[in-house]
Amino acid sequence: MQIEGFMKYEQILKTIYKEVTSLENTGEVASYIPELAKVSKDHFGMYLNRIDGNNYAEGDTDTKFSIQSISKVFSLTVAFANQGDALWNRVDVEPSGNPFNYLSLLEREKGIPRNPLINSGAIVVADCLVSTLKNPKKDFLQFVRDLADDQTINFNEEVAASEKATGFKNYAIANLLKSYNNLANPVEEVLDFYFHQCSIEMNCKQLSNAFVPYANKGKSLLNDACVSAKQAKRINAIMLTCGFYDEAGEFAFEVGLPGKSGVGGGIVALLPNEFVITTWSPALNEKGNSYYGMQALEKFTTQTNSSIF
Amino acid sequence: MQIEGFMKYEQILKTIYKEVTSLENTGEVASYIPELAKVSKDHFGMYLNRIDGNNYAEGDTDTKFSIQSISKVFSLTVAFANQGDALWNRVDVEPSGNPFNYLSLLEREKGIPRNPLINSGAIVVADCLVSTLKNPKKDFLQFVRDLADDQTINFNEEVAASEKATGFKNYAIANLLKSYNNLANPVEEVLDFYFHQCSIEMNCKQLSNAFVPYANKGKSLLNDACVSAKQAKRINAIMLTCGFYDEAGEFAFEVGLPGKSGVGGGIVALLPNEFVITTWSPALNEKGNSYYGMQALEKFTTQTNSSIF
Amino acid sequence: MQIEGFMKYEQILKTIYKEVTSLENTGEVASYIPELAKVSKDHFGMYLNRIDGNNYAEGDTDTKFSIQSISKVFSLTVAFANQGDALWNRVDVEPSGNPFNYLSLLEREKGIPRNPLINSGAIVVADCLVSTLKNPKKDFLQFVRDLADDQTINFNEEVAASEKATGFKNYAIANLLKSYNNLANPVEEVLDFYFHQCSIEMNCKQLSNAFVPYANKGKSLLNDACVSAKQAKRINAIMLTCGFYDEAGEFAFEVGLPGKSGVGGGIVALLPNEFVITTWSPALNEKGNSYYGMQALEKFTTQTNSSIF
Amino acid sequence: MQIEGFMKYEQILKTIYKEVTSLENTGEVASYIPELAKVSKDHFGMYLNRIDGNNYAEGDTDTKFSIQSISKVFSLTVAFANQGDALWNRVDVEPSGNPFNYLSLLEREKGIPRNPLINSGAIVVADCLVSTLKNPKKDFLQFVRDLADDQTINFNEEVAASEKATGFKNYAIANLLKSYNNLANPVEEVLDFYFHQCSIEMNCKQLSNAFVPYANKGKSLLNDACVSAKQAKRINAIMLTCGFYDEAGEFAFEVGLPGKSGVGGGIVALLPNEFVITTWSPALNEKGNSYYGMQALEKFTTQTNSSIF
């Protein structure tokens, strides 16, 4: 990645911020639970954490938001570190394609989810953590706090409760998994964990810090080896091929970085050995990814010439 | 239907009974819940209830068994009588084809089940009854008792409890329906009703009596008009096209009568204005229909020349 | 079927004709080939052929139209008569459900069409006839002429040529069947036969006459036994469950008779041992069945109380 | 990519060659056309072409084989260079998942193939070339010859003829595309081109040379700019997410490089700005990718630490 001397990252972020916020924000804030719908669509922040130690913030990088599906990367990390390749007996690593036929796919593949970053796969991963962690919710939260080196990170109990009250599709998925014997623990217990992991709130800075291991051969900001270098690479491969629902191909194509998005409007992406970048803007495009975030990341990789391809 | 004078129905049933029981019973008793698995596969009974008032029994017609999916015809009858054609806004009347992709179909059709005789459709019908009956389980049981003119008919609470403990696929379906707003009541409440309706125990005689309205322009054994003649015809049409899961076409083709089977081994079939016939034998063929029962009904309609076609 | 003495069939047909033609005809004439699109949507005819020998005509019963898919019943009849139950090794007898995923279904079921009345099944049947008839097209046409007792019936070569030039979906189906080894003859040869069979032109009277065997235990108007009584019953069962694409359940439900529709606007339906009735009106409802025809048949079976259920 | 001084690529390839060939070759040579089935499964070659100009050969790198699906990358390159992003109106860039339901997917997505590297997508791309190239087959062959800087490269007319005689599934796909108006030229013409492009024969060295542009910002071995740097990146993204049928995720996961496999047993993979590597061994694993080739590439990227992740 070659950045000419006179072009500072700070300047690049500023320019992108201006360009993106001058676009009409045609996205819509997720509204399926009241807690998400309350967030103003005006927020927009970008935080760049370079592996060399320099960090760059632009816009709204201190406001916490619901990380939602981004949490799937963290739970996958714990399960993969604990179980190694045995995990792949219960969940596959292939792109899923069509989000609209979630349960169809699960049925056709007899209860083996296509990958750990779609809901069905993440629910299987959650089941693994409920089985192996002593105090599942507490231990998982601690893992995320340590990753981000920030002990203030927390669940949002209201969001978790709301998801529980309205998450019928996730109940359908968990029960279908259970009918295929791919869930060891009771549905209620697994989903309680799952809804909590999704409800974690972090800001752009915390997320960028927490994703350092994937860009740094498995080593966290605090230099803990939370996964092996090989496992970090594998998680990156999964993010690239499966991190953006039905837009995975488009993202690989337009941005060219491994990453993960969440319905709360966050996106984290990374270039191995170089950087982690997090964007947050709550209004989503029709595929469920942050509208401003996708624009910003496309511009960033183009301007810094930093695709993996 | 022309039966020559010298051929008595009694004789026909005796002959069929002998022929069928001389076949090796290659079917398997349903084993997904312990209560069903306990039943011996040796049972075999046939009960013919002619609209002219004559009845004929052969074999094991007094032993009660779990009516399971046959109950869907009763619940459909109550819902259709109560709601009329408005019911079809929430459930369609088309054959479903492949049972293996239940949830796929439901997903593709956005939560509108293909017909009221597959599980998803019957769960929507159960939801209707939970909404409209004052004491849903009690009132429904009373309806069935009155149909059969037999107040000894009852739920089997153990079967209902077993279904509840292991019915993950039905929980998946109900939650998926709920996610599409096609369930007005809580999942637990609807499934409690549904598992109870399926657990009703009846013998061949009681079932034949209870199905009289479908062969008799809507009038029950006690001459109550439980549905209109037109509605009875419509339920018959649904039974013919949808009553035997993926074997609906085969049954129409081989037997040529409207009917409904259950995983407990019962089958009820009928010729409008002529008769109702019930068979029971718990061992099922690979499509989930009673092996002896299918054989017996094919022989009966051939020998009495009594197809609707 | 009880018709009170004073109600003449003639009068019933007249009344229905008036009622139906007073409805706004919201259907659309099929336009995928120019020859079909040319037909005026104003045509409407009904022809009732009672097995007792009395016939009744109302409206446009002498104009010939493209019988299209109705021909599938004739080809099935020849193949079934020739091959008997061996035919079912190559085509199933289950309702197909969704017409929109024709090829999906064929793929999932590894090249065995769901039934002989959808295109894929009819193409397999056509392949059987190409294999077994000496002069396939000529012999088949002669069979239809004899059924209807009318030697003026003919192919419409322009319609056949048009179908050939634009029938890409049928080419796709035939090639897929071929890839699954379920087509013995070359694709071009089978489709040439198939497009010709669909292009046959008949009027309401000829069709009603040609369908007599299905209502008369296999015996044609000329008293030829073209199929056995048992085979006639089976074909009726297939018509009832599979004769109306995705509207099979609806038709069984609303009309309650075995029948077959074609995209040219014809519908033939029958009550065993009683009658055959043919309607023709070229404008189709959204499911591809004649709009006026469906209305007329629903009224006819209601007014004459002549459902099989 | 850090290779310690004492570890020579030559040595690495030798070691891998020995390790891989000591494995029992459990794969099977493709046999759907006689020409492919004739090839001995004993062949195994690897050719590494580093962008710095150094090349390394090990094993059978001079024998030509049928490149088959690898040709889809070349045709995509020409179409993308000619049409730019307008190409994506006719073919998507999302991973396809399940190869077993090719036509289902195409039907569900109304004739827009999931990506240009599955058969349906490549047939659409072939249609583009038939429309835009003056002498489609000749011009395309010349393009490939120039890419590889080798004028001896040719079609294998027998392979092309065999594919034409037996390629019913491709005919099904092309006709289905045509039925959705996503094919401008006649089916026969497009497939003639397609079968020819797949029949091109190249050896490991020629393929490695021809793939240089994707590793070298669009510039070929002869320094021609055959696509822009941006387009090269995009093609790499497509290869990574879609290059290995249902094993795309697995390959990204195990190997971590963009690449493309063919049923003739060839695989080409590349690390941008670093190298192209081609392997050839005709015996395929159950997913249709070369068994030895997959093993070799996994070992190579592990030993040279050269994943993109």
GROMACS .gro file of C-alpha atoms in nm, chain B:
model
  309
  310MET     CA    1  -7.167  -4.798  -0.689
  311GLN     CA    2  -7.304  -5.132  -0.790
  312ILE     CA    3  -7.255  -5.427  -0.561
  313GLU     CA    4  -7.414  -5.745  -0.687
  314GLY     CA    5  -7.666  -5.887  -0.443
  315PHE     CA    6  -7.468  -6.194  -0.347
  316MET     CA    7  -7.157  -5.998  -0.259
  317LYS     CA    8  -7.198  -5.879   0.093
  318TYR     CA    9  -6.978  -5.597   0.228
  319GLU     CA   10  -6.910  -5.820   0.524
  320GLN     CA   11  -6.763  -6.076   0.291
  321ILE     CA   12  -6.560  -5.818   0.101
  322LEU     CA   13  -6.404  -5.684   0.421
  323LYS     CA   14  -6.325  -6.038   0.539
  324THR     CA   15  -6.155  -6.123   0.209
  325ILE     CA   16  -5.952  -5.804   0.205
  326TYR     CA   17  -5.855  -5.855   0.567
  327LYS     CA   18  -5.722  -6.200   0.484
  328GLU     CA   19  -5.542  -6.085   0.169
  329VAL     CA   20  -5.379  -5.788   0.335
  330THR     CA   21  -5.268  -5.965   0.650
  331SER     CA   22  -5.112  -6.240   0.439
  332LEU     CA   23  -4.875  -5.976   0.296
  333GLU     CA   24  -4.549  -5.926   0.478
  334ASN     CA   25  -4.592  -5.599   0.667
  335THR     CA   26  -4.285  -5.409   0.548
  336GLY     CA   27  -4.391  -5.083   0.715
  337GLU     CA   28  -4.241  -4.932   1.028
  338VAL     CA   29  -4.423  -4.794   1.330
  339ALA     CA   30  -4.358  -4.421   1.380
  340SER     CA   31  -4.097  -4.386   1.651
  341TYR     CA   32  -4.029  -4.015   1.683
  342ILE     CA   33  -4.211  -4.009   2.014
  343PRO     CA   34  -4.198  -4.300   2.260
  344GLU     CA   35  -4.579  -4.319   2.296
  345LEU     CA   36  -4.627  -4.398   1.928
  346ALA     CA   37  -4.337  -4.642   1.912
  347LYS     CA   38  -4.492  -4.857   2.182
  348VAL     CA   39  -4.784  -4.966   1.964
  349SER     CA   40  -4.757  -5.317   1.816
  350LYS     CA   41  -4.748  -5.327   1.438
  351ASP     CA   42  -4.982  -5.630   1.437
  352HIS     CA   43  -5.300  -5.427   1.476
  353PHE     CA   44  -5.523  -5.410   1.174
  354GLY     CA   45  -5.884  -5.305   1.160
  355MET     CA   46  -6.138  -5.182   0.904
  356TYR     CA   47  -6.472  -5.017   0.972
  357LEU     CA   48  -6.724  -4.934   0.699
  358ASN     CA   49  -7.006  -4.696   0.778
  359ARG     CA   50  -7.260  -4.677   0.496
  360ILE     CA   51  -7.481  -4.371   0.472
  361ASP     CA   52  -7.781  -4.603   0.443
  362GLY     CA   53  -7.718  -4.690   0.808
  363ASN     CA   54  -7.546  -5.028   0.777
  364ASN     CA   55  -7.209  -5.073   0.940
  365TYR     CA   56  -6.944  -5.340   0.897
  366ALA     CA   57  -6.644  -5.410   1.121
  367GLU     CA   58  -6.347  -5.637   1.059
  368GLY     CA   59  -6.042  -5.686   1.280
  369ASP     CA   60  -5.927  -5.443   1.541
  370THR     CA   61  -6.192  -5.171   1.528
  371ASP     CA   62  -6.236  -5.103   1.899
  372THR     CA   63  -5.878  -5.021   1.999
  373LYS     CA   64  -5.812  -4.650   2.020
  374PHE     CA   65  -5.508  -4.500   1.853
  375SER     CA   66  -5.359  -4.156   1.810
  376ILE     CA   67  -5.547  -3.986   1.525
  377GLN     CA   68  -5.267  -3.733   1.471
  378SER     CA   69  -5.304  -3.555   1.133
  379ILE     CA   70  -5.657  -3.685   1.081
  380SER     CA   71  -5.750  -3.425   1.342
  381LYS     CA   72  -5.662  -3.157   1.085
  382VAL     CA   73  -5.986  -3.233   0.903
  383PHE     CA   74  -6.184  -3.167   1.221
  384SER     CA   75  -6.007  -2.841   1.300
  385LEU     CA   76  -6.044  -2.727   0.940
  386THR     CA   77  -6.416  -2.803   0.966
  387VAL     CA   78  -6.461  -2.583   1.272
  388ALA     CA   79  -6.255  -2.298   1.128
  389PHE     CA   80  -6.429  -2.313   0.792
  390ALA     CA   81  -6.774  -2.323   0.954
  391ASN     CA   82  -6.681  -2.024   1.173
  392GLN     CA   83  -6.499  -1.807   0.925
  393GLY     CA   84  -6.620  -1.915   0.584
  394ASP     CA   85  -6.409  -1.821   0.284
  395ALA     CA   86  -6.217  -1.561   0.486
  396LEU     CA   87  -6.009  -1.856   0.601
  397TRP     CA   88  -5.848  -1.877   0.258
  398ASN     CA   89  -5.676  -1.543   0.310
  399ARG     CA   90  -5.450  -1.714   0.558
  400VAL     CA   91  -5.407  -2.056   0.403
  401ASP     CA   92  -5.417  -2.168   0.040
  402VAL     CA   93  -5.583  -2.481  -0.110
  403GLU     CA   94  -5.312  -2.604  -0.345
  404PRO     CA   95  -5.134  -2.939  -0.319
  405SER     CA   96  -4.797  -2.898  -0.154
  406GLY     CA   97  -4.578  -3.153  -0.321
  407ASN     CA   98  -4.253  -3.217  -0.144
  408PRO     CA   99  -4.281  -3.267   0.228
  409PHE     CA  100  -3.904  -3.250   0.264
  410ASN     CA  101  -3.897  -2.881   0.204
  411TYR     CA  102  -4.180  -2.769   0.420
  412LEU     CA  103  -4.017  -2.453   0.542
  413SER     CA  104  -3.876  -2.364   0.202
  414LEU     CA  105  -4.222  -2.358   0.058
  415LEU     CA  106  -4.354  -2.152   0.345
  416GLU     CA  107  -4.069  -1.908   0.300
  417ARG     CA  108  -4.120  -1.883  -0.073
  418GLU     CA  109  -4.488  -1.820  -0.028
  419LYS     CA  110  -4.428  -1.560   0.243
  420GLY     CA  111  -4.596  -1.738   0.528
  421ILE     CA  112  -4.913  -1.853   0.349
  422PRO     CA  113  -4.923  -2.234   0.385
  423ARG     CA  114  -5.009  -2.430   0.071
  424ASN     CA  115  -5.311  -2.599   0.228
  425PRO     CA  116  -5.473  -2.667   0.565
  426LEU     CA  117  -5.374  -3.035   0.578
  427ILE     CA  118  -4.997  -2.990   0.597
  428ASN     CA  119  -4.850  -2.897   0.934
  429SER     CA  120  -4.799  -2.528   0.858
  430GLY     CA  121  -5.158  -2.492   0.737
  431ALA     CA  122  -5.297  -2.685   1.031
  432ILE     CA  123  -5.104  -2.461   1.269
  433VAL     CA  124  -5.265  -2.154   1.110
  434VAL     CA  125  -5.605  -2.327   1.147
  435ALA     CA  126  -5.522  -2.402   1.512
  436ASP     CA  127  -5.445  -2.033   1.559
  437CYS     CA  128  -5.792  -1.949   1.423
  438LEU     CA  129  -5.952  -2.184   1.674
  439VAL     CA  130  -5.748  -2.044   1.962
  440SER     CA  131  -5.879  -1.701   1.862
  441THR     CA  132  -6.244  -1.794   1.817
  442LEU     CA  133  -6.325  -2.076   2.061
  443LYS     CA  134  -6.404  -1.981   2.416
  444ASN     CA  135  -6.222  -2.276   2.570
  445PRO     CA  136  -6.025  -2.392   2.270
  446LYS     CA  137  -5.911  -2.739   2.377
  447LYS     CA  138  -6.231  -2.824   2.563
  448ASP     CA  139  -6.464  -2.693   2.293
  449PHE     CA  140  -6.274  -2.866   2.017
  450LEU     CA  141  -6.278  -3.198   2.201
  451GLN     CA  142  -6.651  -3.159   2.254
  452PHE     CA  143  -6.697  -3.096   1.882
  453VAL     CA  144  -6.518  -3.422   1.798
  454ARG     CA  145  -6.712  -3.614   2.065
  455ASP     CA  146  -7.040  -3.489   1.922
  456LEU     CA  147  -6.933  -3.570   1.567
  457ALA     CA  148  -6.860  -3.929   1.669
  458ASP     CA  149  -7.155  -3.938   1.910
  459ASP     CA  150  -6.920  -4.070   2.176
  460GLN     CA  151  -6.837  -3.880   2.495
  461THR     CA  152  -6.549  -4.112   2.592
  462ILE     CA  153  -6.313  -3.967   2.334
  463ASN     CA  154  -6.017  -3.786   2.492
  464PHE     CA  155  -5.677  -3.629   2.453
  465ASN     CA  156  -5.373  -3.838   2.542
  466GLU     CA  157  -5.182  -3.594   2.761
  467GLU     CA  158  -4.862  -3.797   2.745
  468VAL     CA  159  -4.859  -3.791   2.368
  469ALA     CA  160  -4.926  -3.417   2.370
  470ALA     CA  161  -4.643  -3.362   2.620
  471SER     CA  162  -4.405  -3.574   2.416
  472GLU     CA  163  -4.483  -3.381   2.098
  473LYS     CA  164  -4.422  -3.058   2.286
  474ALA     CA  165  -4.085  -3.179   2.411
  475THR     CA  166  -3.960  -3.296   2.072
  476GLY     CA  167  -4.160  -3.101   1.815
  477PHE     CA  168  -3.880  -2.867   1.710
  478LYS     CA  169  -3.985  -2.864   1.346
  479ASN     CA  170  -4.336  -2.755   1.444
  480TYR     CA  171  -4.185  -2.485   1.664
  481ALA     CA  172  -3.976  -2.376   1.365
  482ILE     CA  173  -4.286  -2.361   1.146
  483ALA     CA  174  -4.495  -2.173   1.403
  484ASN     CA  175  -4.219  -1.917   1.457
  485LEU     CA  176  -4.176  -1.872   1.084
  486LEU     CA  177  -4.553  -1.816   1.050
  487LYS     CA  178  -4.531  -1.567   1.334
  488SER     CA  179  -4.246  -1.385   1.158
  489TYR     CA  180  -4.479  -1.344   0.859
  490ASN     CA  181  -4.762  -1.219   1.082
  491ASN     CA  182  -4.973  -1.523   1.005
  492LEU     CA  183  -5.020  -1.624   1.370
  493ALA     CA  184  -5.233  -1.406   1.596
  494ASN     CA  185  -5.169  -1.589   1.922
  495PRO     CA  186  -4.845  -1.676   2.103
  496VAL     CA  187  -4.653  -1.971   1.954
  497GLU     CA  188  -4.672  -2.168   2.280
  498GLU     CA  189  -5.048  -2.131   2.304
  499VAL     CA  190  -5.113  -2.230   1.943
  500LEU     CA  191  -4.882  -2.532   1.959
  501ASP     CA  192  -5.029  -2.643   2.291
  502PHE     CA  193  -5.366  -2.657   2.117
  503TYR     CA  194  -5.217  -2.821   1.807
  504PHE     CA  195  -5.031  -3.092   1.999
  505HIS     CA  196  -5.350  -3.167   2.192
  506GLN     CA  197  -5.568  -3.194   1.883
  507CYS     CA  198  -5.321  -3.441   1.731
  508SER     CA  199  -5.314  -3.647   2.050
  509ILE     CA  200  -5.685  -3.732   2.040
  510GLU     CA  201  -5.742  -4.105   2.052
  511MET     CA  202  -6.021  -4.275   1.860
  512ASN     CA  203  -6.088  -4.619   1.717
  513CYS     CA  204  -6.195  -4.710   1.364
  514LYS     CA  205  -6.562  -4.703   1.450
  515GLN     CA  206  -6.549  -4.361   1.612
  516LEU     CA  207  -6.356  -4.216   1.322
  517SER     CA  208  -6.595  -4.356   1.064
  518ASN     CA  209  -6.886  -4.211   1.255
  519ALA     CA  210  -6.715  -3.875   1.292
  520PHE     CA  211  -6.653  -3.849   0.918
  521VAL     CA  212  -7.017  -3.899   0.823
  522PRO     CA  213  -7.076  -3.526   0.752
  523TYR     CA  214  -6.827  -3.528   0.463
  524ALA     CA  215  -7.016  -3.815   0.297
  525ASN     CA  216  -7.357  -3.682   0.391
  526LYS     CA  217  -7.382  -3.321   0.269
  527GLY     CA  218  -7.253  -3.181   0.597
  528LYS     CA  219  -7.492  -3.363   0.829
  529SER     CA  220  -7.347  -3.562   1.116
  530LEU     CA  221  -7.456  -3.897   1.250
  531LEU     CA  222  -7.679  -3.710   1.495
  532ASN     CA  223  -7.816  -3.512   1.201
  533ASP     CA  224  -7.652  -3.189   1.311
  534ALA     CA  225  -7.556  -2.963   1.021
  535CYS     CA  226  -7.196  -2.907   1.124
  536VAL     CA  227  -7.101  -2.756   0.787
  537SER     CA  228  -7.303  -2.669   0.477
  538ALA     CA  229  -7.327  -2.920   0.191
  539LYS     CA  230  -7.109  -2.687  -0.012
  540GLN     CA  231  -6.844  -2.668   0.257
  541ALA     CA  232  -6.845  -3.047   0.293
  542LYS     CA  233  -6.774  -3.076  -0.078
  543ARG     CA  234  -6.490  -2.832  -0.050
  544ILE     CA  235  -6.331  -3.016   0.237
  545ASN     CA  236  -6.356  -3.334   0.032
  546ALA     CA  237  -6.178  -3.165  -0.257
  547ILE     CA  238  -5.901  -3.056  -0.021
  548MET     CA  239  -5.871  -3.408   0.122
  549LEU     CA  240  -5.841  -3.557  -0.225
  550THR     CA  241  -5.574  -3.318  -0.347
  551CYS     CA  242  -5.386  -3.268  -0.020
  552GLY     CA  243  -5.472  -3.545   0.224
  553PHE     CA  244  -5.174  -3.773   0.176
  554TYR     CA  245  -4.864  -3.556   0.177
  555ASP     CA  246  -4.645  -3.641  -0.118
  556GLU     CA  247  -4.860  -3.943  -0.194
  557ALA     CA  248  -5.174  -3.738  -0.270
  558GLY     CA  249  -5.149  -3.803  -0.643
  559GLU     CA  250  -5.075  -4.170  -0.588
  560PHE     CA  251  -5.373  -4.210  -0.357
  561ALA     CA  252  -5.610  -4.028  -0.593
  562PHE     CA  253  -5.469  -4.250  -0.864
  563GLU     CA  254  -5.479  -4.584  -0.682
  564VAL     CA  255  -5.778  -4.539  -0.453
  565GLY     CA  256  -5.970  -4.251  -0.600
  566LEU     CA  257  -6.140  -4.126  -0.285
  567PRO     CA  258  -6.105  -3.820  -0.065
  568GLY     CA  259  -5.938  -3.915   0.262
  569LYS     CA  260  -5.686  -3.833   0.531
  570SER     CA  261  -5.411  -4.033   0.693
  571GLY     CA  262  -5.229  -3.994   1.024
  572VAL     CA  263  -4.890  -4.100   1.148
  573GLY     CA  264  -5.063  -4.316   1.411
  574GLY     CA  265  -5.157  -4.550   1.127
  575GLY     CA  266  -5.516  -4.447   1.071
  576ILE     CA  267  -5.670  -4.364   0.732
  577VAL     CA  268  -6.025  -4.242   0.673
  578ALA     CA  269  -6.167  -4.229   0.320
  579LEU     CA  270  -6.513  -4.167   0.188
  580LEU     CA  271  -6.741  -4.179  -0.115
  581PRO     CA  272  -6.991  -3.892  -0.106
  582ASN     CA  273  -7.349  -4.008  -0.046
  583GLU     CA  274  -7.232  -4.366  -0.004
  584PHE     CA  275  -6.993  -4.450   0.278
  585VAL     CA  276  -6.705  -4.373   0.511
  586ILE     CA  277  -6.434  -4.634   0.559
  587THR     CA  278  -6.158  -4.627   0.823
  588THR     CA  279  -5.854  -4.852   0.838
  589TRP     CA  280  -5.594  -4.872   1.110
  590SER     CA  281  -5.258  -5.042   1.108
  591PRO     CA  282  -4.966  -4.865   1.275
  592ALA     CA  283  -4.680  -4.965   1.044
  593LEU     CA  284  -4.615  -4.694   0.785
  594ASN     CA  285  -4.475  -4.704   0.433
  595GLU     CA  286  -4.185  -4.478   0.340
  596LYS     CA  287  -4.419  -4.189   0.260
  597GLY     CA  288  -4.566  -4.200   0.610
  598ASN     CA  289  -4.900  -4.361   0.529
  599SER     CA  290  -5.019  -4.692   0.680
  600TYR     CA  291  -4.888  -4.979   0.468
  601TYR     CA  292  -5.175  -5.222   0.530
  602GLY     CA  293  -5.427  -4.939   0.517
  603MET     CA  294  -5.322  -4.825   0.169
  604GLN     CA  295  -5.333  -5.184   0.043
  605ALA     CA  296  -5.676  -5.243   0.193
  606LEU     CA  297  -5.828  -4.926   0.052
  607GLU     CA  298  -5.693  -4.993  -0.295
  608LYS     CA  299  -5.847  -5.341  -0.284
  609PHE     CA  300  -6.175  -5.211  -0.145
  610THR     CA  301  -6.234  -4.948  -0.412
  611THR     CA  302  -6.133  -5.190  -0.686
  612GLN     CA  303  -6.355  -5.470  -0.563
  613THR     CA  304  -6.655  -5.248  -0.497
  614ASN     CA  305  -6.588  -5.032  -0.801
  615SER     CA  306  -6.623  -4.725  -0.585
  616SER     CA  307  -6.381  -4.460  -0.704
  617ILE     CA  308  -6.511  -4.109  -0.757
  618PHE     CA  309  -6.354  -4.118  -1.102
   0.00000   0.00000   0.00000
